[in-house]
Amino acid sequence: MADECGMNTLYTQLDDERKCLISLDKELCYQKSRVRDCEDILVLLQNEIECKNRQFNDVDNVKVDLVKATQCLRSENQKLMKLLAVLTADLNNLLRLASAMAEKANVGDRCKTRF
């Protein structure tokens, strides 16, 4: 009977161990599922980070393009300012010439009326 009692105790212990293993297996499956969920979230976050990096690169490229365009516009503006200065000088010369011609015409008209 002692052997039977010892065997029953062993069977009880084995059954308890089996139940514990089943419980641990369920917990392991649950944790594996959580790890897969975390991996999926990690992939989504990595994709989002890559997308944001591309957007930042696009913004940086636009900034570079804007700087180049600004430099080009400044250069063109300087050229236009020089051209405006030349045209203003030419206009002033034309106005002086027209004034001189008008003055000569007035002098000629006065001379005709005198004689």
PDB file of C-alpha atoms in Angstrom:
ATOM      1  CA  MET A   1       0.000   0.000   0.000  1.00  0.00           C
ATOM      2  CA  ALA A   2       2.911   2.279   0.602  1.00  0.00           C
ATOM      3  CA  ASP A   3       3.879   1.841  -2.996  1.00  0.00           C
ATOM      4  CA  GLU A   4       0.356   2.601  -4.088  1.00  0.00           C
ATOM      5  CA  CYS A   5       0.331   5.743  -1.963  1.00  0.00           C
ATOM      6  CA  GLY A   6       3.684   6.770  -3.356  1.00  0.00           C
ATOM      7  CA  MET A   7       2.481   6.141  -6.891  1.00  0.00           C
ATOM      8  CA  ASN A   8      -0.674   8.162  -6.324  1.00  0.00           C
ATOM      9  CA  THR A   9       1.443  11.017  -5.036  1.00  0.00           C
ATOM     10  CA  LEU A  10       3.689  10.782  -8.107  1.00  0.00           C
ATOM     11  CA  TYR A  11       0.661  10.718 -10.424  1.00  0.00           C
ATOM     12  CA  THR A  12      -0.761  13.724  -8.636  1.00  0.00           C
ATOM     13  CA  GLN A  13       2.556  15.542  -8.936  1.00  0.00           C
ATOM     14  CA  LEU A  14       2.842  14.590 -12.616  1.00  0.00           C
ATOM     15  CA  ASP A  15      -0.728  15.769 -13.242  1.00  0.00           C
ATOM     16  CA  ASP A  16       0.057  19.060 -11.495  1.00  0.00           C
ATOM     17  CA  GLU A  17       3.200  19.426 -13.595  1.00  0.00           C
ATOM     18  CA  ARG A  18       1.228  18.653 -16.749  1.00  0.00           C
ATOM     19  CA  LYS A  19      -1.358  21.306 -15.863  1.00  0.00           C
ATOM     20  CA  CYS A  20       1.430  23.751 -15.153  1.00  0.00           C
ATOM     21  CA  LEU A  21       3.070  22.976 -18.522  1.00  0.00           C
ATOM     22  CA  ILE A  22      -0.263  23.438 -20.305  1.00  0.00           C
ATOM     23  CA  SER A  23      -0.709  26.765 -18.568  1.00  0.00           C
ATOM     24  CA  LEU A  24       2.860  27.809 -19.460  1.00  0.00           C
ATOM     25  CA  ASP A  25       2.285  26.727 -23.069  1.00  0.00           C
ATOM     26  CA  LYS A  26      -0.842  28.896 -23.248  1.00  0.00           C
ATOM     27  CA  GLU A  27       1.077  31.824 -21.753  1.00  0.00           C
ATOM     28  CA  LEU A  28       3.905  31.248 -24.254  1.00  0.00           C
ATOM     29  CA  CYS A  29       1.420  31.278 -27.166  1.00  0.00           C
ATOM     30  CA  TYR A  30      -0.103  34.489 -25.832  1.00  0.00           C
ATOM     31  CA  GLN A  31       3.324  36.113 -25.462  1.00  0.00           C
ATOM     32  CA  LYS A  32       4.312  34.991 -28.985  1.00  0.00           C
ATOM     33  CA  SER A  33       1.133  36.612 -30.275  1.00  0.00           C
ATOM     34  CA  ARG A  34       2.038  39.835 -28.463  1.00  0.00           C
ATOM     35  CA  VAL A  35       5.560  39.692 -29.936  1.00  0.00           C
ATOM     36  CA  ARG A  36       4.086  39.321 -33.441  1.00  0.00           C
ATOM     37  CA  ASP A  37       1.792  42.288 -32.758  1.00  0.00           C
ATOM     38  CA  CYS A  38       4.789  44.314 -31.565  1.00  0.00           C
ATOM     39  CA  GLU A  39       6.773  43.300 -34.656  1.00  0.00           C
ATOM     40  CA  ASP A  40       3.868  44.403 -36.874  1.00  0.00           C
ATOM     41  CA  ILE A  41       3.708  47.727 -35.047  1.00  0.00           C
ATOM     42  CA  LEU A  42       7.474  48.088 -35.382  1.00  0.00           C
ATOM     43  CA  VAL A  43       7.258  47.536 -39.147  1.00  0.00           C
ATOM     44  CA  LEU A  44       4.494  50.149 -39.385  1.00  0.00           C
ATOM     45  CA  LEU A  45       6.576  52.606 -37.365  1.00  0.00           C
ATOM     46  CA  GLN A  46       9.649  51.953 -39.519  1.00  0.00           C
ATOM     47  CA  ASN A  47       7.581  52.577 -42.646  1.00  0.00           C
ATOM     48  CA  GLU A  48       6.257  55.798 -41.138  1.00  0.00           C
ATOM     49  CA  ILE A  49       9.788  56.906 -40.236  1.00  0.00           C
ATOM     50  CA  GLU A  50      10.995  56.180 -43.774  1.00  0.00           C
ATOM     51  CA  CYS A  51       8.051  58.138 -45.171  1.00  0.00           C
ATOM     52  CA  LYS A  52       8.820  61.098 -42.893  1.00  0.00           C
ATOM     53  CA  ASN A  53      12.497  60.939 -43.865  1.00  0.00           C
ATOM     54  CA  ARG A  54      11.530  61.065 -47.542  1.00  0.00           C
ATOM     55  CA  GLN A  55       9.287  64.054 -46.808  1.00  0.00           C
ATOM     56  CA  PHE A  56      12.115  65.791 -44.937  1.00  0.00           C
ATOM     57  CA  ASN A  57      14.446  65.074 -47.851  1.00  0.00           C
ATOM     58  CA  ASP A  58      11.860  66.488 -50.248  1.00  0.00           C
ATOM     59  CA  VAL A  59      11.588  69.601 -48.086  1.00  0.00           C
ATOM     60  CA  ASP A  60      15.386  69.897 -48.002  1.00  0.00           C
ATOM     61  CA  ASN A  61      15.477  69.578 -51.793  1.00  0.00           C
ATOM     62  CA  VAL A  62      12.830  72.284 -52.104  1.00  0.00           C
ATOM     63  CA  LYS A  63      14.868  74.504 -49.773  1.00  0.00           C
ATOM     64  CA  VAL A  64      17.948  73.994 -51.953  1.00  0.00           C
ATOM     65  CA  ASP A  65      15.899  74.770 -55.061  1.00  0.00           C
ATOM     66  CA  LEU A  66      14.495  77.905 -53.405  1.00  0.00           C
ATOM     67  CA  VAL A  67      17.969  79.077 -52.434  1.00  0.00           C
ATOM     68  CA  LYS A  68      19.167  78.562 -56.005  1.00  0.00           C
ATOM     69  CA  ALA A  69      16.104  80.342 -57.395  1.00  0.00           C
ATOM     70  CA  THR A  70      16.625  83.224 -54.956  1.00  0.00           C
ATOM     71  CA  GLN A  71      20.246  83.547 -56.018  1.00  0.00           C
ATOM     72  CA  CYS A  72      19.205  83.508 -59.667  1.00  0.00           C
ATOM     73  CA  LEU A  73      16.527  86.157 -59.033  1.00  0.00           C
ATOM     74  CA  ARG A  74      19.043  88.354 -57.215  1.00  0.00           C
ATOM     75  CA  SER A  75      21.434  88.049 -60.126  1.00  0.00           C
ATOM     76  CA  GLU A  76      18.684  88.900 -62.610  1.00  0.00           C
ATOM     77  CA  ASN A  77      17.582  91.795 -60.405  1.00  0.00           C
ATOM     78  CA  GLN A  78      21.122  93.190 -60.400  1.00  0.00           C
ATOM     79  CA  LYS A  79      21.240  92.918 -64.192  1.00  0.00           C
ATOM     80  CA  LEU A  80      17.883  94.690 -64.468  1.00  0.00           C
ATOM     81  CA  MET A  81      19.028  97.446 -62.094  1.00  0.00           C
ATOM     82  CA  LYS A  82      22.118  98.021 -64.269  1.00  0.00           C
ATOM     83  CA  LEU A  83      19.955  98.061 -67.390  1.00  0.00           C
ATOM     84  CA  LEU A  84      17.555 100.503 -65.707  1.00  0.00           C
ATOM     85  CA  ALA A  85      20.487 102.768 -64.845  1.00  0.00           C
ATOM     86  CA  VAL A  86      21.650 102.710 -68.480  1.00  0.00           C
ATOM     87  CA  LEU A  87      18.122 103.352 -69.768  1.00  0.00           C
ATOM     88  CA  THR A  88      17.659 106.193 -67.266  1.00  0.00           C
ATOM     89  CA  ALA A  89      20.940 107.764 -68.421  1.00  0.00           C
ATOM     90  CA  ASP A  90      19.876 107.361 -72.078  1.00  0.00           C
ATOM     91  CA  LEU A  91      16.464 108.893 -71.295  1.00  0.00           C
ATOM     92  CA  ASN A  92      18.112 111.837 -69.533  1.00  0.00           C
ATOM     93  CA  ASN A  93      20.386 112.339 -72.561  1.00  0.00           C
ATOM     94  CA  LEU A  94      17.378 112.228 -74.880  1.00  0.00           C
ATOM     95  CA  LEU A  95      15.532 114.734 -72.707  1.00  0.00           C
ATOM     96  CA  ARG A  96      18.549 117.081 -72.766  1.00  0.00           C
ATOM     97  CA  LEU A  97      18.799 116.687 -76.537  1.00  0.00           C
ATOM     98  CA  ALA A  98      15.065 117.329 -76.976  1.00  0.00           C
ATOM     99  CA  SER A  99      15.305 120.358 -74.714  1.00  0.00           C
ATOM    100  CA  ALA A 100      18.263 121.675 -76.682  1.00  0.00           C
ATOM    101  CA  MET A 101      16.445 121.092 -79.963  1.00  0.00           C
ATOM    102  CA  ALA A 102      13.337 122.839 -78.637  1.00  0.00           C
ATOM    103  CA  GLU A 103      15.444 125.754 -77.483  1.00  0.00           C
ATOM    104  CA  LYS A 104      17.070 126.032 -80.925  1.00  0.00           C
ATOM    105  CA  ALA A 105      13.659 125.861 -82.553  1.00  0.00           C
ATOM    106  CA  ASN A 106      12.408 128.651 -80.301  1.00  0.00           C
ATOM    107  CA  VAL A 107      15.487 130.754 -81.099  1.00  0.00           C
ATOM    108  CA  GLY A 108      14.934 130.165 -84.818  1.00  0.00           C
ATOM    109  CA  ASP A 109      11.261 131.151 -84.495  1.00  0.00           C
ATOM    110  CA  ARG A 110      12.218 134.326 -82.657  1.00  0.00           C
ATOM    111  CA  CYS A 111      14.780 135.158 -85.327  1.00  0.00           C
ATOM    112  CA  LYS A 112      12.166 134.795 -88.092  1.00  0.00           C
ATOM    113  CA  THR A 113       9.706 137.035 -86.352  1.00  0.00           C
ATOM    114  CA  ARG A 114      12.331 139.741 -85.832  1.00  0.00           C
ATOM    115  CA  PHE A 115      13.312 139.980 -89.446  1.00  0.00           C
TER     116      PHE A 115
END
